[in-house]
PDB file of C-alpha atoms and ligand atoms in Angstrom:
ATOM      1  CA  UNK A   1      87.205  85.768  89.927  1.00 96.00           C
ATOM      2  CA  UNK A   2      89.470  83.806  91.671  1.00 95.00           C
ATOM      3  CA  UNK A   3      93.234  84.035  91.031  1.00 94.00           C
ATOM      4  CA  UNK A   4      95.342  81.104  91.166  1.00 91.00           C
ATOM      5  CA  UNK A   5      98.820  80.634  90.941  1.00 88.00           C
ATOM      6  CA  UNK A   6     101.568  78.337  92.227  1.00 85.00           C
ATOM      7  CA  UNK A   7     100.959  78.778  96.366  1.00 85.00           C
ATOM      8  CA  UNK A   8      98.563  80.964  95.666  1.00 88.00           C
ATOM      9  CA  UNK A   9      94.810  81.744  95.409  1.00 94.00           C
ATOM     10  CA  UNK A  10      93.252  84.329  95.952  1.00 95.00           C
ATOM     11  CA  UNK A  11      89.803  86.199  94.914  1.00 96.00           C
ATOM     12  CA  UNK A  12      89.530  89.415  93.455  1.00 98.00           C
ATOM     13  CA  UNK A  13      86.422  91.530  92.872  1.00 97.00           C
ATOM     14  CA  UNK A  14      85.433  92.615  89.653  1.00 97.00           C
ATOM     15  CA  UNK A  15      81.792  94.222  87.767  1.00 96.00           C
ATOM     16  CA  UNK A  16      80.634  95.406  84.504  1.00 94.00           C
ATOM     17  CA  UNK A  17      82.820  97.993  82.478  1.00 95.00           C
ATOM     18  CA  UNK A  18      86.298  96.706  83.189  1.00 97.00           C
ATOM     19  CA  UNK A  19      88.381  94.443  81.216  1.00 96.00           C
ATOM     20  CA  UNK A  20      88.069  90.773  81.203  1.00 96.00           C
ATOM     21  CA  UNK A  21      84.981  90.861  84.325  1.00 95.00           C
ATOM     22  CA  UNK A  22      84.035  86.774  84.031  1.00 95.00           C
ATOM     23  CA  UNK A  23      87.852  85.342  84.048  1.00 96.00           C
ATOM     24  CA  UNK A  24      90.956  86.149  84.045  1.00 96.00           C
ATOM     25  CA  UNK A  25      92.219  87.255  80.795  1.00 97.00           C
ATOM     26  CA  UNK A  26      94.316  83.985  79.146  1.00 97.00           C
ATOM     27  CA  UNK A  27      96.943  86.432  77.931  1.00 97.00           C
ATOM     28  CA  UNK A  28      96.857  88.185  82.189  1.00 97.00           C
ATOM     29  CA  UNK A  29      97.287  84.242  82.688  1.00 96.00           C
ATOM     30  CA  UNK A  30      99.833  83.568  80.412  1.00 97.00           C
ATOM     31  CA  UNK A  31     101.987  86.630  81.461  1.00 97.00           C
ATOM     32  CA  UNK A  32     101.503  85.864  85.430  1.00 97.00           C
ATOM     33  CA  UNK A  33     103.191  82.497  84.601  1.00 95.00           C
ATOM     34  CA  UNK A  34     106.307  84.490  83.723  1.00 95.00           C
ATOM     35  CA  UNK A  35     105.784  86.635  87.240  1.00 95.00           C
ATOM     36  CA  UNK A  36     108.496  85.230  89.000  1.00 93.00           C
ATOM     37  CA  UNK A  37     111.124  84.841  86.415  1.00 94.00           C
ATOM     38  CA  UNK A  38     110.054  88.452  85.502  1.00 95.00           C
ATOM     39  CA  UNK A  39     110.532  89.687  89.291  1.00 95.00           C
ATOM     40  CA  UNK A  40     113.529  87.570  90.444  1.00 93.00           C
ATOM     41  CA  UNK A  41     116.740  89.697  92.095  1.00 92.00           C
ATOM     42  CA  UNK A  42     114.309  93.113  92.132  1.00 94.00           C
ATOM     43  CA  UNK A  43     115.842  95.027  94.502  1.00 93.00           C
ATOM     44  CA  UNK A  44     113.481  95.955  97.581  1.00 94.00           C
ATOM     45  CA  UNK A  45     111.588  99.067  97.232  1.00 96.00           C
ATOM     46  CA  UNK A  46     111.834  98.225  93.567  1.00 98.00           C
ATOM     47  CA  UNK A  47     109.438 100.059  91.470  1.00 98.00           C
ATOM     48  CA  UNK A  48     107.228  97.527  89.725  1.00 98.00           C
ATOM     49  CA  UNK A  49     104.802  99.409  87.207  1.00 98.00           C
ATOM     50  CA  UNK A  50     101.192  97.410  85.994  1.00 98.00           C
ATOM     51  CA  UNK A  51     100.433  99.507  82.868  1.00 98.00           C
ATOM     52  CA  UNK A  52      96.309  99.374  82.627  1.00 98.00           C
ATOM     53  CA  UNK A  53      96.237  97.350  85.732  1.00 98.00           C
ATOM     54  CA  UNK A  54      92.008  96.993  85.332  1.00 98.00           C
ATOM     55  CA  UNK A  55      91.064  95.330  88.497  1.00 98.00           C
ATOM     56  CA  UNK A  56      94.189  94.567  89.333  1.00 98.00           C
ATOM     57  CA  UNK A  57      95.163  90.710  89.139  1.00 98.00           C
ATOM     58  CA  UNK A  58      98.971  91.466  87.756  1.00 98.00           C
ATOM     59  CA  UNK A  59      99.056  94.222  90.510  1.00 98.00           C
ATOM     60  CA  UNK A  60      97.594  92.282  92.973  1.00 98.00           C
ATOM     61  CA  UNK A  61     100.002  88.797  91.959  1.00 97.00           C
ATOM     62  CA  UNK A  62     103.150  90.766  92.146  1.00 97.00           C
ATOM     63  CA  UNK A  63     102.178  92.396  95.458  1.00 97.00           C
ATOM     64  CA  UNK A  64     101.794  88.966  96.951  1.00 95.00           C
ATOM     65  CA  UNK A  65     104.714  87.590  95.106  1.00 93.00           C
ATOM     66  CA  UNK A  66     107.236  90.531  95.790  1.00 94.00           C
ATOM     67  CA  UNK A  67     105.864  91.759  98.907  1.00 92.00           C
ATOM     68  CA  UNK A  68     109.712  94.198  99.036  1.00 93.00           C
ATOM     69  CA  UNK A  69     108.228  95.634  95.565  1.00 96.00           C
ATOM     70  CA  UNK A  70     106.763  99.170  95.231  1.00 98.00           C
ATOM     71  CA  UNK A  71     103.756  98.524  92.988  1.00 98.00           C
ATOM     72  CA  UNK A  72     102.120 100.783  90.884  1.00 98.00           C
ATOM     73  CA  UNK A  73      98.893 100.444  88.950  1.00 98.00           C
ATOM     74  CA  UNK A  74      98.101 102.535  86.521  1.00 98.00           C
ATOM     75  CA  UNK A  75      94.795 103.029  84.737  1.00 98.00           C
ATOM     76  CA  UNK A  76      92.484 105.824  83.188  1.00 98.00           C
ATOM     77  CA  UNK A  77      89.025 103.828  83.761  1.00 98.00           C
ATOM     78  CA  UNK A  78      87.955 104.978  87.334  1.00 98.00           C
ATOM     79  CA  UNK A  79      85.895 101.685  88.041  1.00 98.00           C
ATOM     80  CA  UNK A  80      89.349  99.581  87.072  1.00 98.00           C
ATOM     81  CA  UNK A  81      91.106 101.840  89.653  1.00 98.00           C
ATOM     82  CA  UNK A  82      88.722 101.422  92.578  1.00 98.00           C
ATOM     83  CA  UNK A  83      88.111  97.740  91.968  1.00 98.00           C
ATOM     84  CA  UNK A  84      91.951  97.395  92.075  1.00 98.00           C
ATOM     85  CA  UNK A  85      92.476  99.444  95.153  1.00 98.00           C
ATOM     86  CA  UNK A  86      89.625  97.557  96.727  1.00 98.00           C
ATOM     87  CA  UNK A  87      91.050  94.140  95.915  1.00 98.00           C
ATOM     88  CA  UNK A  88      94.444  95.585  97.326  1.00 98.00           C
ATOM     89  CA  UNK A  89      93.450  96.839 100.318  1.00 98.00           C
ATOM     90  CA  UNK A  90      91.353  93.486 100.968  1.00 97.00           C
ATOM     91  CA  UNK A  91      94.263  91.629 100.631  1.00 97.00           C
ATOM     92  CA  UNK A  92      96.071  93.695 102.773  1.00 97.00           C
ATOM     93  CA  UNK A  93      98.686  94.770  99.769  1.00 97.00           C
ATOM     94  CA  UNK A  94     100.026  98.001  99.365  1.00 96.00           C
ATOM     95  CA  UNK A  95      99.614  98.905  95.766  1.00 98.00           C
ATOM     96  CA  UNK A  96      99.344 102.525  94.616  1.00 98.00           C
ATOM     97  CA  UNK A  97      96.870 103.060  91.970  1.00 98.00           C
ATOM     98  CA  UNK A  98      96.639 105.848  89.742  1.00 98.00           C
ATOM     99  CA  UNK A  99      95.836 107.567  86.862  1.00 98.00           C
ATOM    100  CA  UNK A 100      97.465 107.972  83.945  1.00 98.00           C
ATOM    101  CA  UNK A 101      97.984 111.722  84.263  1.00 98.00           C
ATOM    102  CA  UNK A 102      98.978 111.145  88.282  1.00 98.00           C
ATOM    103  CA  UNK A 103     102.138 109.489  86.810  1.00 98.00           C
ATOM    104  CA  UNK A 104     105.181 111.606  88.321  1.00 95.00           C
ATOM    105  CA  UNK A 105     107.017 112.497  84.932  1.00 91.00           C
ATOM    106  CA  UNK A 106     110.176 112.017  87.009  1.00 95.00           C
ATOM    107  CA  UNK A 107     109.283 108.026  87.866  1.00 98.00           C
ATOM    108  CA  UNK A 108     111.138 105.172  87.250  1.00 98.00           C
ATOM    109  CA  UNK A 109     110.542 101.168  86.639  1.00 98.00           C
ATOM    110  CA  UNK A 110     112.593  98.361  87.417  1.00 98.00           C
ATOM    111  CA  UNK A 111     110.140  95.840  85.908  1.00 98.00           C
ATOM    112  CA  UNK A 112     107.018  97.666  83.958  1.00 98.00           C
ATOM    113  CA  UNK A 113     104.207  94.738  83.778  1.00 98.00           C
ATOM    114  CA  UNK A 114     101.479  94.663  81.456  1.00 98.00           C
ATOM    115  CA  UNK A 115      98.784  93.454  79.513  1.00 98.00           C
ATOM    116  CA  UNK A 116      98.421  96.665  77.468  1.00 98.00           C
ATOM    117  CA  UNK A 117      94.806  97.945  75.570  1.00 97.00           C
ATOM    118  CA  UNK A 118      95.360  97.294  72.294  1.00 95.00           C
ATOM    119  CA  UNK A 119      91.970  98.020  71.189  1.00 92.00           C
ATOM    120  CA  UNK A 120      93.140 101.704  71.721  1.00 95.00           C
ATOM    121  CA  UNK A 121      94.347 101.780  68.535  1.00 94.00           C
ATOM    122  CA  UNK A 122      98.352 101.385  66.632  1.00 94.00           C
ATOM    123  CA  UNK A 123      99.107 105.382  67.327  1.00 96.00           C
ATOM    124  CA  UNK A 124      97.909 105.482  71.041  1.00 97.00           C
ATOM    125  CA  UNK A 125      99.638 102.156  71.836  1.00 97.00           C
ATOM    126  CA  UNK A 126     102.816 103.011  70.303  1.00 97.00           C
ATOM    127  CA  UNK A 127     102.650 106.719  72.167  1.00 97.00           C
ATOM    128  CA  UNK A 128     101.424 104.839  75.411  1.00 98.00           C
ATOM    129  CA  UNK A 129     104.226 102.191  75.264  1.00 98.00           C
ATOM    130  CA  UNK A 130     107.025 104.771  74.200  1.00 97.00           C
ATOM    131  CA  UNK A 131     106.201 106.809  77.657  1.00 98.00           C
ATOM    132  CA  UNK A 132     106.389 103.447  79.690  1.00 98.00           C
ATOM    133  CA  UNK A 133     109.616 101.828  77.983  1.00 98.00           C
ATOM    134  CA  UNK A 134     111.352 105.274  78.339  1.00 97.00           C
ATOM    135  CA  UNK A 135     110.736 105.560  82.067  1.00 98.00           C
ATOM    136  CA  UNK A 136     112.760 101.934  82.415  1.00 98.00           C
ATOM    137  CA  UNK A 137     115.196 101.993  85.009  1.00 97.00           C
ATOM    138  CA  UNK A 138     118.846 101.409  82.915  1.00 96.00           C
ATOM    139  CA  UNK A 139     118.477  97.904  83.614  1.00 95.00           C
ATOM    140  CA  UNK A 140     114.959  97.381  84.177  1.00 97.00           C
ATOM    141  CA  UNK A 141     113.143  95.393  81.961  1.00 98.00           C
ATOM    142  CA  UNK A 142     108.771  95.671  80.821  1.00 98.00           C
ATOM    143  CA  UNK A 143     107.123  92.512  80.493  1.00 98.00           C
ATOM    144  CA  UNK A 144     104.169  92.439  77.825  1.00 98.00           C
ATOM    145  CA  UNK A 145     101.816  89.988  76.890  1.00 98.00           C
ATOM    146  CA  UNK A 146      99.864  90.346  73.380  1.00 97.00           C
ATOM    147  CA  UNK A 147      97.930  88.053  71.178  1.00 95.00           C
ATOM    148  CA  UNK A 148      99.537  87.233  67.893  1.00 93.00           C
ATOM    149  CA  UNK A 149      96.409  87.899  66.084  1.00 93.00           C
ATOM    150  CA  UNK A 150      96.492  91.522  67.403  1.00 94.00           C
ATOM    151  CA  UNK A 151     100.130  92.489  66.303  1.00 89.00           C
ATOM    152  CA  UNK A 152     102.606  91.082  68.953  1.00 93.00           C
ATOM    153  CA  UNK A 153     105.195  90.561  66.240  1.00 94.00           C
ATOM    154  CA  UNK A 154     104.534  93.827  64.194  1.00 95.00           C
ATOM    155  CA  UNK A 155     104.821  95.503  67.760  1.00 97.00           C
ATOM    156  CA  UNK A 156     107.863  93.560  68.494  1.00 97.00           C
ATOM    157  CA  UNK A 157     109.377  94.864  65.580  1.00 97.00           C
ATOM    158  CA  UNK A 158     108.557  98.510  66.060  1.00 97.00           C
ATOM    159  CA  UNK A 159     109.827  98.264  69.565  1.00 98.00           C
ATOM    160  CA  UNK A 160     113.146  97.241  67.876  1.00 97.00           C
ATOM    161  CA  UNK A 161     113.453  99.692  65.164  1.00 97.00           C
ATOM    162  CA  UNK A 162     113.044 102.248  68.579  1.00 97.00           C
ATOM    163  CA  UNK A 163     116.347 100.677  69.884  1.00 97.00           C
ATOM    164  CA  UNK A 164     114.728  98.141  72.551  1.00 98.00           C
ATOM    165  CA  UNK A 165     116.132  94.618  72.771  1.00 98.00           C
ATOM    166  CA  UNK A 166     113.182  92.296  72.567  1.00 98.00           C
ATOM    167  CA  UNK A 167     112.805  88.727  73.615  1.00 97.00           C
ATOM    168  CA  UNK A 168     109.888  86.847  73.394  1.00 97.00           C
ATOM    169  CA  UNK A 169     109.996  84.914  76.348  1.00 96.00           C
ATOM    170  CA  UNK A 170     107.270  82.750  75.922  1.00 94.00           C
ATOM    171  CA  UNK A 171     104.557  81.877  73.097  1.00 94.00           C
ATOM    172  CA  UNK A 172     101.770  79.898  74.055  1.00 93.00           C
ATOM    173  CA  UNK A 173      97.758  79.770  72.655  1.00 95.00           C
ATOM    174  CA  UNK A 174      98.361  82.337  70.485  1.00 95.00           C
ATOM    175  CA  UNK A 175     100.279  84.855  73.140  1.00 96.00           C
ATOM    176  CA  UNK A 176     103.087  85.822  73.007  1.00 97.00           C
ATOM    177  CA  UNK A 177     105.157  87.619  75.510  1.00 97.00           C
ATOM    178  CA  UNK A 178     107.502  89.871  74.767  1.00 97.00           C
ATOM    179  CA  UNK A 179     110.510  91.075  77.469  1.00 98.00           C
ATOM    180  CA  UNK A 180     111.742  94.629  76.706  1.00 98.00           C
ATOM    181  CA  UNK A 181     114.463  96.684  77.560  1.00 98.00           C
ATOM    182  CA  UNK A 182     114.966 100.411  77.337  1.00 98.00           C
ATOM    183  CA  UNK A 183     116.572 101.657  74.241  1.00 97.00           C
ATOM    184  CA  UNK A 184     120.260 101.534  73.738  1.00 91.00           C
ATOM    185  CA  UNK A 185     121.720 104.339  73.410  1.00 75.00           C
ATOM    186  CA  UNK A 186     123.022 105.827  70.300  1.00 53.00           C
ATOM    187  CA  UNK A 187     119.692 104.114  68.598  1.00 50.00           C
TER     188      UNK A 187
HETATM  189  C1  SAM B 201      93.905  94.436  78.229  1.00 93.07           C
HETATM  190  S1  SAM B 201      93.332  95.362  79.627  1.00 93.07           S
HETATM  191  C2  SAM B 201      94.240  94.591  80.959  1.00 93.07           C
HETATM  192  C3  SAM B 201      93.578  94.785  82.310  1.00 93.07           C
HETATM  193  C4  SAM B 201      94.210  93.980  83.467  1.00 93.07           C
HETATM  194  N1  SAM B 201      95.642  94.264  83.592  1.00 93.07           N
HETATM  195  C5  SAM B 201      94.009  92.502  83.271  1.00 93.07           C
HETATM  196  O1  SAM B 201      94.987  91.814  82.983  1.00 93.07           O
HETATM  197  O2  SAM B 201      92.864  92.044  83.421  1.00 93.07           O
HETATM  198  C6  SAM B 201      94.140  96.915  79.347  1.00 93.07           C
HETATM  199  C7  SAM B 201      93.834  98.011  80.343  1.00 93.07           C
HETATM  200  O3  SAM B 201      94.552  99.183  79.934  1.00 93.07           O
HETATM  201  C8  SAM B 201      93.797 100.314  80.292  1.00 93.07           C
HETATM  202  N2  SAM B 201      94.264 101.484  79.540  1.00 93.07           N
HETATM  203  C9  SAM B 201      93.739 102.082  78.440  1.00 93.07           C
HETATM  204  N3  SAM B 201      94.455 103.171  78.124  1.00 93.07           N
HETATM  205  C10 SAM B 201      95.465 103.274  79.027  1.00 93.07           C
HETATM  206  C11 SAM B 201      96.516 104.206  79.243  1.00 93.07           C
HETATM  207  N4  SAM B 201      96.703 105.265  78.464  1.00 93.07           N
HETATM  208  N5  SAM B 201      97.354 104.014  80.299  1.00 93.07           N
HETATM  209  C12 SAM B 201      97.195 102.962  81.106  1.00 93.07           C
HETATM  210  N6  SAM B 201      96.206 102.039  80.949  1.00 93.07           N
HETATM  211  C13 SAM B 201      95.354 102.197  79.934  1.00 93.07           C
HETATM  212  C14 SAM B 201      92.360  99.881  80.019  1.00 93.07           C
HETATM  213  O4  SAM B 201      91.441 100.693  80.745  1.00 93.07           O
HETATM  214  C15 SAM B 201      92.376  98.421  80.474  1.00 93.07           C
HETATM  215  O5  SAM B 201      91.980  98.309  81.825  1.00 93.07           O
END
């Protein structure tokens, strides 16, 4: 599929069993048009996180567009990982990819990135999404793109009641996304 984006186009191999194979995703799209807004004044060596980074186009368009960044994908589907490595490495990006259970307990994200699985289910989402926002550098921010017809406000509002300010930064064809920062304290 070929990924295009202001100065930028690029094509990124993808197969059977991942997420989104024939395009890329119109909610990926959506959120990639927030990239740069998302990655301005990051620090270099900034920790970037793609949370269920499938073949890798948020990975890979953040590697390009913050080449300073230290990217991490993260996914449990094996053929997501290696078709994300393998569009990484042919683009001559450095992006580590990794499973979910490789995740150093100890790491922490300036900007966390994602399109997250929602068809996992309300409990795993919430439990997957509670390990990510609490691993949020103090001022780092996670940028997540969701359908309204799959919960983006209901999420949005449980994300609050946790203590996270949440901003929907954009709402377009039915997506919304959603910037979120770690919980205050004393929430
Ligand atoms: C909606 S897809 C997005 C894929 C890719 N980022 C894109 O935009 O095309 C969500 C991805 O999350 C992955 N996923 C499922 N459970 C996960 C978990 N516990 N941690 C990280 N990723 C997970 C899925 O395998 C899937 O690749």
């Amino acid at each position: 599929v070929r990924l295009e984006l202001p100065g930028l186009d690029v094509e990124l191999a993808t197969d059977r069993g991942v997420f989104s194979p024939e395009r890329i995703d119109p909610g990926t799209r959506i959120l990639l048009g927030e990239l740069d807004a998302a990655l301005s004044g990051l620090d270099e060596g900034a920790v970037v996180v793609d949370v269920g980074c499938g073949y890798g186009p948020i990975a890979c368009a953040v590697a390009l567009r913050h080449p300073g960044a230290r990217v991490v994908a993260v996914d449990p589907n094996p053929r997501a990982r290696a078709l994300c490595a393998a569009n990484a490495a042919r683009l001559g990006l450095e992006v580590r990819v990794v499973a979910p259970e490789e995740v150093d307990d100890g790491l922490r994200a300036a900007v966390v990135v994602s399109n997250p699985p929602i068809r996992v289910g309300k409990a795993a989402l919430q439990e997957l999404l509670a390990t990510w926002l609490d691993r949020l550098e103090p001022h780092g921010r996670a940028y997540l793109v969701v359908a309204r017809h799959k919960g983006s406000d209901s999420l949005a509002a449980w994300m609050s009641g946790r203590g996270h300010p949440v901003r929907r930064v954009r709402s377009r064809k039915g997506y919304r996304v959603l910037e979120v920062g770690p919980a205050l304290s004393g929430s």
